[in-house]
Every structure is written in structure tokens, then in C-alpha cells.
Amino acid sequence: MAHVLIPLPAHDFDPTEAAIPWVLLTRAGHSVIFATPDGKPATADAVMVTGVGLDPWGFIPGLRRLVLFGRWLRANAGARRAYAAMIASNAFAVPLRWDDLHAGDFDGLILPGGHRARGMQPYLESRVLQSLVVDFFRADKPVGAICHGVLLAARAIDPATGKSVLHGRKTTSLTWALENAAARLGRIIRFWDPFYYRTYREEAGQPVGRMSVEAEVTRALASPADYRDVPTGTPDYQRKTSGLVRDSESDGTPAFTVCDDRYVSARWPGDAHAFASVFARLLAPGGDRLDPR
């Protein structure tokens, strides 16, 4: 049995990206330990759990709970069930504090994402977590990062090299295509809060997309070619790139992950099952080392 750490922000993490790995890893017999800034249970982005606030009338008190588009855009039924089970677990109820974490106490690390700025920025900008990520990479322990979680890894600078732990590695993350598509939709369905899907926004004079997850992660790499997205011509290319189809335990065709040695990355909640499955392989006795793809 491996001991896997999942650090979370105090609030606004993506429910799918935390809960699906929790389900698959605990089912496989592993122990999952959570950690938060203050040692209190975290809460996911309620919009992603309920769908409330993802309709053009979502700001109107009497109508906001009438969910239409939100049913499609929120976490799907399987992920919501996984989230409900996760938050009811003993491990989730008694998380550790970020300040008390040591890489030596764990066998692997998973970095979930989320996009809502108010909750995710303290997580993505935490020097404590960035230092912890460096320690996991130095110890050659399995690390998995999905969506905005890859941004936390990209910001983890190894003092010995002065470079990101992802420098020299292959990775994916939330792609600009997916982030921009969500942002464009968000400006319509959530017009009173038009930047809900953009954790970081460009300042005056910066080109569009400069502050996207993909752009920042790419800047941390040894070469832009080390950033991977679904290659044109890949089987099921449309299912993998449309942002409309999510993977499941029985159907991995919509998913895309990138594996480099003992590091695995994925783009968005639609990759969560495949992401968790690959990470579980890294925990296997002997620790698989997987080639980039």
C-alpha cells in the first residue's frame, strides 16, 4: 500500500480532478492523505459541483437554482458521486497542514487543479507547496499533475538548478484551446462574472493567451516542443479535443495524458480517469518508468 498526498486549496479546487484519483487509488488499496493551508477540510468550487451560476440568469436569487447549461458544464454524475464519497471520508475530514508536509512521509504526490482565482491562486502561488514539489521530484517519487495543477509544478524551482522541475521534461496541462473556449463561453453564460474561467488574465499590452496555463507552463520547459497536446491525426482526435466528452473507467478514448519517467500530466477533468490509472501504475512495485507520449 502506497501513501499518496493530495494537497488542496482551502476552497475552489475542481471536484473531479481530486475525487476521481481518490476513488481509483483507494479502491486499489492505497492510502490517500489530504492537506490544506490550515488543516481544515477543503471545499470544492461549488459552481462545478452544482452547476448553479452557469446560466445567464445565475445571478438572480429567485432563478439561479434553475440549472440548464450548468447541468452540462458541471462535474458529471460519476464525478459528483465520487466527490460526495470523498468529502465523507475520514481522511478528507482530518487533513494535514501544508506547513507540516514532508516528501519523505509519502510515496507519491497528486496536484489537482481548479480555475476559480480566489481559491486557486493561493495554492498555485504557495512557496511551501512549490518547495514540496521540488522535494518529490528530487526523491524520484511519482508525481501527477492535472489541469492547473501543472502550473504549480511549473512554478516549483529547484534551487540547485534555478530551473523548474519540469525543465527537461515532457508535459501537458490545461491547453489554451480548452481554456480559451471555456472563457469565451463563460463571458456569455456568466456575463456578470466574465472571467470566471480565467485564473490569470493578461495585462494591458500583453498578447492574448500570455497568462494562460499552457503559455506559462511552456515558458518553464527546456523547449516549447516539450509541451504536448493531442497530435493531429490521433485516433479519436475530435473526442479528445472538443472539450465536450469526458473519459470514464470504461471509455478512455476522450482522454489524453503525457508520461515522462515517473511524472504524469493531464489537461482537464475529462482526462481524470486515465490520469489516475497511469499514476496508479507509477505506484506499482518497482515503479514503472513511462516514456513520453
Short mmCIF file of C-alpha atoms in Angstrom, two decimals:
data_model
loop_
_atom_site.label_atom_id
_atom_site.label_comp_id
_atom_site.label_asym_id
_atom_site.label_seq_id
_atom_site.Cartn_x
_atom_site.Cartn_y
_atom_site.Cartn_z
CA MET A 1 0.00 0.00 0.00
CA ALA A 2 1.33 3.40 -1.01
CA HIS A 3 0.70 6.66 0.84
CA VAL A 4 -0.32 9.35 -1.65
CA LEU A 5 -0.55 13.03 -0.80
CA ILE A 6 -3.15 15.32 -2.37
CA PRO A 7 -2.70 18.94 -1.26
CA LEU A 8 -5.73 21.15 -1.81
CA PRO A 9 -6.51 24.84 -1.52
CA ALA A 10 -8.92 25.90 1.20
CA HIS A 11 -11.63 26.19 -1.43
CA ASP A 12 -12.39 26.21 -5.17
CA PHE A 13 -10.48 23.12 -6.29
CA ASP A 14 -12.02 21.10 -9.11
CA PRO A 15 -14.11 18.25 -7.66
CA THR A 16 -13.43 15.79 -10.50
CA GLU A 17 -9.66 16.21 -10.50
CA ALA A 18 -9.40 15.39 -6.81
CA ALA A 19 -12.21 12.88 -6.34
CA ILE A 20 -11.65 10.57 -9.29
CA PRO A 21 -7.99 9.90 -8.35
CA TRP A 22 -9.10 9.43 -4.72
CA VAL A 23 -11.67 6.82 -5.73
CA LEU A 24 -9.39 4.85 -8.02
CA LEU A 25 -6.41 4.91 -5.68
CA THR A 26 -8.32 3.98 -2.54
CA ARG A 27 -10.09 1.21 -4.44
CA ALA A 28 -6.67 -0.11 -5.40
CA GLY A 29 -5.77 -0.27 -1.71
CA HIS A 30 -3.66 2.86 -1.44
CA SER A 31 -3.92 5.41 1.36
CA VAL A 32 -4.71 8.97 0.26
CA ILE A 33 -3.82 11.81 2.61
CA PHE A 34 -5.14 15.33 2.11
CA ALA A 35 -3.57 18.60 3.19
CA THR A 36 -4.90 22.16 3.30
CA PRO A 37 -3.42 25.53 4.31
CA ASP A 38 -4.95 25.45 7.80
CA GLY A 39 -5.62 21.77 8.41
CA LYS A 40 -9.36 22.23 7.96
CA PRO A 41 -11.40 20.33 5.33
CA ALA A 42 -11.33 21.93 1.91
CA THR A 43 -14.35 22.71 -0.24
CA ALA A 44 -14.52 22.37 -4.00
CA ASP A 45 -15.73 25.04 -6.36
CA ALA A 46 -19.47 24.88 -5.66
CA VAL A 47 -20.26 26.02 -9.19
CA MET A 48 -18.53 22.93 -10.58
CA VAL A 49 -20.37 20.67 -8.12
CA THR A 50 -23.89 22.04 -8.52
CA GLY A 51 -23.90 23.91 -11.82
CA VAL A 52 -25.63 26.82 -10.08
CA GLY A 53 -24.27 30.03 -11.57
CA LEU A 54 -23.53 28.63 -15.02
CA ASP A 55 -26.65 30.02 -16.66
CA PRO A 56 -27.26 33.60 -17.83
CA TRP A 57 -29.83 34.03 -15.05
CA GLY A 58 -27.49 32.62 -12.42
CA PHE A 59 -27.09 35.96 -10.64
CA ILE A 60 -30.85 36.32 -9.99
CA PRO A 61 -31.72 34.98 -6.49
CA GLY A 62 -35.13 33.60 -7.46
CA LEU A 63 -33.92 31.89 -10.64
CA ARG A 64 -30.31 30.93 -10.01
CA ARG A 65 -31.15 27.38 -8.92
CA LEU A 66 -32.88 26.72 -12.22
CA VAL A 67 -29.94 24.92 -13.80
CA LEU A 68 -29.85 24.37 -17.56
CA PHE A 69 -26.41 24.90 -19.11
CA GLY A 70 -24.93 24.17 -15.69
CA ARG A 71 -26.04 20.54 -15.90
CA TRP A 72 -23.73 20.09 -18.88
CA LEU A 73 -20.81 22.20 -17.63
CA ARG A 74 -20.59 20.99 -14.03
CA ALA A 75 -18.87 17.80 -12.89
CA ASN A 76 -20.67 14.80 -14.35
CA ALA A 77 -22.74 12.36 -12.30
CA GLY A 78 -19.89 9.94 -11.67
CA ALA A 79 -17.57 12.69 -10.51
CA ARG A 80 -20.24 14.16 -8.23
CA ARG A 81 -20.76 10.76 -6.61
CA ALA A 82 -17.01 10.41 -6.19
CA TYR A 83 -16.81 13.87 -4.62
CA ALA A 84 -19.64 13.10 -2.20
CA ALA A 85 -17.88 9.92 -1.09
CA MET A 86 -14.54 11.68 -0.80
CA ILE A 87 -15.75 14.50 1.43
CA ALA A 88 -17.49 11.95 3.66
CA SER A 89 -14.25 10.02 4.19
CA ASN A 90 -12.23 10.19 7.39
CA ALA A 91 -9.08 11.19 5.52
CA PHE A 92 -10.78 14.23 3.99
CA ALA A 93 -12.23 15.29 7.33
CA VAL A 94 -8.83 15.49 9.04
CA PRO A 95 -6.33 16.91 6.55
CA LEU A 96 -2.76 17.80 7.39
CA ARG A 97 -1.45 21.36 7.24
CA TRP A 98 0.71 22.43 4.29
CA ASP A 99 3.42 23.60 6.69
CA ASP A 100 3.70 20.12 8.22
CA LEU A 101 4.28 18.22 4.99
CA HIS A 102 7.49 16.33 4.21
CA ALA A 103 8.03 14.45 0.97
CA GLY A 104 9.73 11.64 2.87
CA ASP A 105 6.44 10.75 4.56
CA PHE A 106 4.71 9.87 1.28
CA ASP A 107 5.15 7.61 -1.73
CA GLY A 108 3.54 9.86 -4.33
CA LEU A 109 2.02 13.29 -4.96
CA ILE A 110 -1.05 14.35 -6.95
CA LEU A 111 -1.68 18.00 -7.80
CA PRO A 112 -5.32 18.65 -8.77
CA GLY A 113 -6.39 21.83 -10.47
CA GLY A 114 -9.25 24.27 -10.46
CA HIS A 115 -9.71 27.63 -12.13
CA ARG A 116 -11.54 29.98 -9.79
CA ALA A 117 -8.94 32.62 -8.96
CA ARG A 118 -9.93 33.46 -5.38
CA GLY A 119 -9.25 29.93 -4.14
CA MET A 120 -6.69 28.64 -6.61
CA GLN A 121 -4.18 31.49 -6.63
CA PRO A 122 -3.02 30.94 -3.01
CA TYR A 123 -2.50 27.26 -3.86
CA LEU A 124 -0.69 27.88 -7.14
CA GLU A 125 1.49 30.61 -5.63
CA SER A 126 2.35 28.81 -2.37
CA ARG A 127 6.12 28.69 -1.81
CA VAL A 128 5.53 25.92 0.71
CA LEU A 129 3.87 23.70 -1.88
CA GLN A 130 6.35 24.64 -4.58
CA SER A 131 9.21 23.58 -2.31
CA LEU A 132 7.39 20.35 -1.53
CA VAL A 133 7.02 19.59 -5.24
CA VAL A 134 10.78 20.08 -5.67
CA ASP A 135 11.40 17.56 -2.90
CA PHE A 136 9.19 14.95 -4.55
CA PHE A 137 10.97 15.33 -7.87
CA ARG A 138 14.38 15.19 -6.19
CA ALA A 139 13.33 11.99 -4.39
CA ASP A 140 12.26 10.46 -7.73
CA LYS A 141 8.79 9.71 -6.40
CA PRO A 142 5.68 9.54 -8.61
CA VAL A 143 4.12 12.93 -9.27
CA GLY A 144 0.86 13.54 -11.10
CA ALA A 145 -0.45 16.97 -12.09
CA ILE A 146 -3.67 17.74 -13.92
CA CYS A 147 -5.01 20.97 -15.43
CA HIS A 148 -3.90 23.97 -13.29
CA GLY A 149 -2.02 21.57 -11.04
CA VAL A 150 0.68 21.50 -13.73
CA LEU A 151 1.13 25.23 -13.16
CA LEU A 152 2.08 24.54 -9.54
CA ALA A 153 4.71 22.06 -10.74
CA ALA A 154 5.99 24.51 -13.35
CA ARG A 155 6.49 27.14 -10.66
CA ALA A 156 8.46 24.74 -8.46
CA ILE A 157 12.03 25.97 -8.95
CA ASP A 158 14.83 23.66 -7.88
CA PRO A 159 17.41 25.83 -6.04
CA ALA A 160 20.18 23.54 -7.27
CA THR A 161 19.49 24.40 -10.92
CA GLY A 162 17.49 27.62 -10.75
CA LYS A 163 15.00 25.99 -13.12
CA SER A 164 11.57 24.46 -12.90
CA VAL A 165 11.31 20.79 -12.01
CA LEU A 166 9.60 20.44 -15.40
CA HIS A 167 12.61 21.80 -17.26
CA GLY A 168 13.79 18.94 -19.45
CA ARG A 169 10.53 17.01 -19.12
CA LYS A 170 7.57 16.48 -21.41
CA THR A 171 4.20 17.65 -20.13
CA THR A 172 0.72 18.75 -20.97
CA SER A 173 -1.65 20.93 -18.93
CA LEU A 174 -4.88 22.80 -19.45
CA THR A 175 -4.39 23.81 -23.07
CA TRP A 176 -5.02 27.31 -24.34
CA ALA A 177 -7.61 25.88 -26.75
CA LEU A 178 -9.63 24.45 -23.85
CA GLU A 179 -9.07 27.43 -21.56
CA ASN A 180 -10.00 29.97 -24.23
CA ALA A 181 -13.09 28.03 -25.29
CA ALA A 182 -14.30 27.94 -21.68
CA ALA A 183 -13.52 31.64 -21.25
CA ARG A 184 -15.47 32.60 -24.35
CA LEU A 185 -18.45 30.58 -23.19
CA GLY A 186 -18.14 32.00 -19.68
CA ARG A 187 -18.37 35.54 -20.96
CA ILE A 188 -21.82 34.66 -22.30
CA ILE A 189 -23.39 32.37 -19.72
CA ARG A 190 -21.81 34.13 -16.74
CA PHE A 191 -21.64 37.66 -18.12
CA TRP A 192 -21.78 39.27 -14.65
CA ASP A 193 -18.54 37.45 -13.80
CA PRO A 194 -16.96 37.17 -17.27
CA PHE A 195 -13.52 35.97 -16.18
CA TYR A 196 -14.68 33.06 -14.04
CA TYR A 197 -12.73 30.60 -16.21
CA ARG A 198 -9.51 32.63 -16.32
CA THR A 199 -7.39 32.23 -13.19
CA TYR A 200 -4.84 34.74 -14.52
CA ARG A 201 -5.59 37.47 -17.04
CA GLU A 202 -3.40 39.43 -19.40
CA GLU A 203 -2.43 42.96 -18.50
CA ALA A 204 -2.53 45.87 -20.91
CA GLY A 205 -0.07 45.32 -23.74
CA GLN A 206 0.25 41.57 -23.25
CA PRO A 207 -0.84 39.33 -26.12
CA VAL A 208 -3.97 37.27 -25.66
CA GLY A 209 -3.11 33.97 -24.03
CA ARG A 210 0.13 35.18 -22.46
CA MET A 211 -1.19 34.38 -18.97
CA SER A 212 -2.80 31.09 -19.92
CA VAL A 213 -1.76 27.89 -18.20
CA GLU A 214 -0.28 26.49 -21.39
CA ALA A 215 1.81 29.60 -22.04
CA GLU A 216 3.29 29.77 -18.54
CA VAL A 217 3.99 26.05 -18.37
CA THR A 218 5.68 26.19 -21.77
CA ARG A 219 7.94 29.03 -20.62
CA ALA A 220 9.19 26.77 -17.81
CA LEU A 221 10.26 23.98 -20.16
CA ALA A 222 13.61 23.40 -21.83
CA SER A 223 11.95 23.67 -25.24
CA PRO A 224 8.45 24.61 -26.43
CA ALA A 225 8.46 21.22 -28.19
CA ASP A 226 8.35 19.58 -24.76
CA TYR A 227 4.80 20.82 -24.31
CA ARG A 228 2.42 18.21 -25.66
CA ASP A 229 -1.13 18.39 -26.95
CA VAL A 230 -3.11 15.80 -28.88
CA PRO A 231 -1.32 15.28 -32.22
CA THR A 232 -3.42 15.86 -35.31
CA GLY A 233 -4.41 12.53 -36.78
CA THR A 234 -4.57 10.78 -33.43
CA PRO A 235 -7.42 8.24 -33.26
CA ASP A 236 -10.48 9.81 -31.63
CA TYR A 237 -8.89 13.24 -32.11
CA GLN A 238 -12.26 15.03 -32.07
CA ARG A 239 -13.37 13.30 -28.88
CA LYS A 240 -10.08 14.20 -27.21
CA THR A 241 -10.04 17.87 -28.19
CA SER A 242 -13.66 19.03 -28.34
CA GLY A 243 -13.96 19.70 -24.61
CA LEU A 244 -17.38 18.08 -24.78
CA VAL A 245 -16.57 14.47 -23.90
CA ARG A 246 -15.07 13.16 -20.66
CA ASP A 247 -13.41 9.83 -20.07
CA SER A 248 -14.70 7.12 -17.76
CA GLU A 249 -13.48 3.84 -16.34
CA SER A 250 -14.99 2.04 -19.32
CA ASP A 251 -14.10 4.56 -22.04
CA GLY A 252 -10.67 6.14 -22.21
CA THR A 253 -10.92 7.36 -25.79
CA PRO A 254 -11.57 11.04 -24.87
CA ALA A 255 -8.53 11.18 -22.58
CA PHE A 256 -5.01 12.44 -23.20
CA THR A 257 -2.12 12.14 -20.77
CA VAL A 258 1.63 12.67 -21.06
CA CYS A 259 4.01 10.38 -19.19
CA ASP A 260 7.67 11.15 -18.65
CA ASP A 261 9.51 8.72 -16.38
CA ARG A 262 7.70 8.97 -13.01
CA TYR A 263 5.73 12.11 -13.87
CA VAL A 264 2.28 12.11 -15.48
CA SER A 265 0.24 15.11 -16.54
CA ALA A 266 -3.23 15.66 -17.97
CA ARG A 267 -5.26 18.56 -19.34
CA TRP A 268 -8.68 18.83 -17.69
CA PRO A 269 -11.35 16.91 -15.75
CA GLY A 270 -12.15 14.94 -18.90
CA ASP A 271 -8.82 13.12 -18.52
CA ALA A 272 -9.20 12.27 -14.82
CA HIS A 273 -9.77 8.51 -15.06
CA ALA A 274 -6.87 7.91 -17.42
CA PHE A 275 -4.69 10.24 -15.36
CA ALA A 276 -5.42 8.36 -12.14
CA SER A 277 -4.89 4.98 -13.82
CA VAL A 278 -1.46 5.96 -15.13
CA PHE A 279 -0.50 7.36 -11.72
CA ALA A 280 -1.52 4.06 -10.12
CA ARG A 281 0.87 2.28 -12.48
CA LEU A 282 3.67 4.50 -11.23
CA LEU A 283 2.94 3.31 -7.70
CA ALA A 284 3.25 -0.34 -8.67
CA PRO A 285 6.11 -2.35 -7.11
CA GLY A 286 9.31 -1.34 -8.83
CA GLY A 287 7.73 1.88 -10.07
CA ASP A 288 7.07 1.88 -13.80
CA ARG A 289 9.02 4.44 -15.76
CA LEU A 290 6.94 5.59 -18.67
CA ASP A 291 8.11 7.15 -21.90
CA PRO A 292 6.64 10.48 -23.03
CA ARG A 293 3.64 10.15 -25.33
#
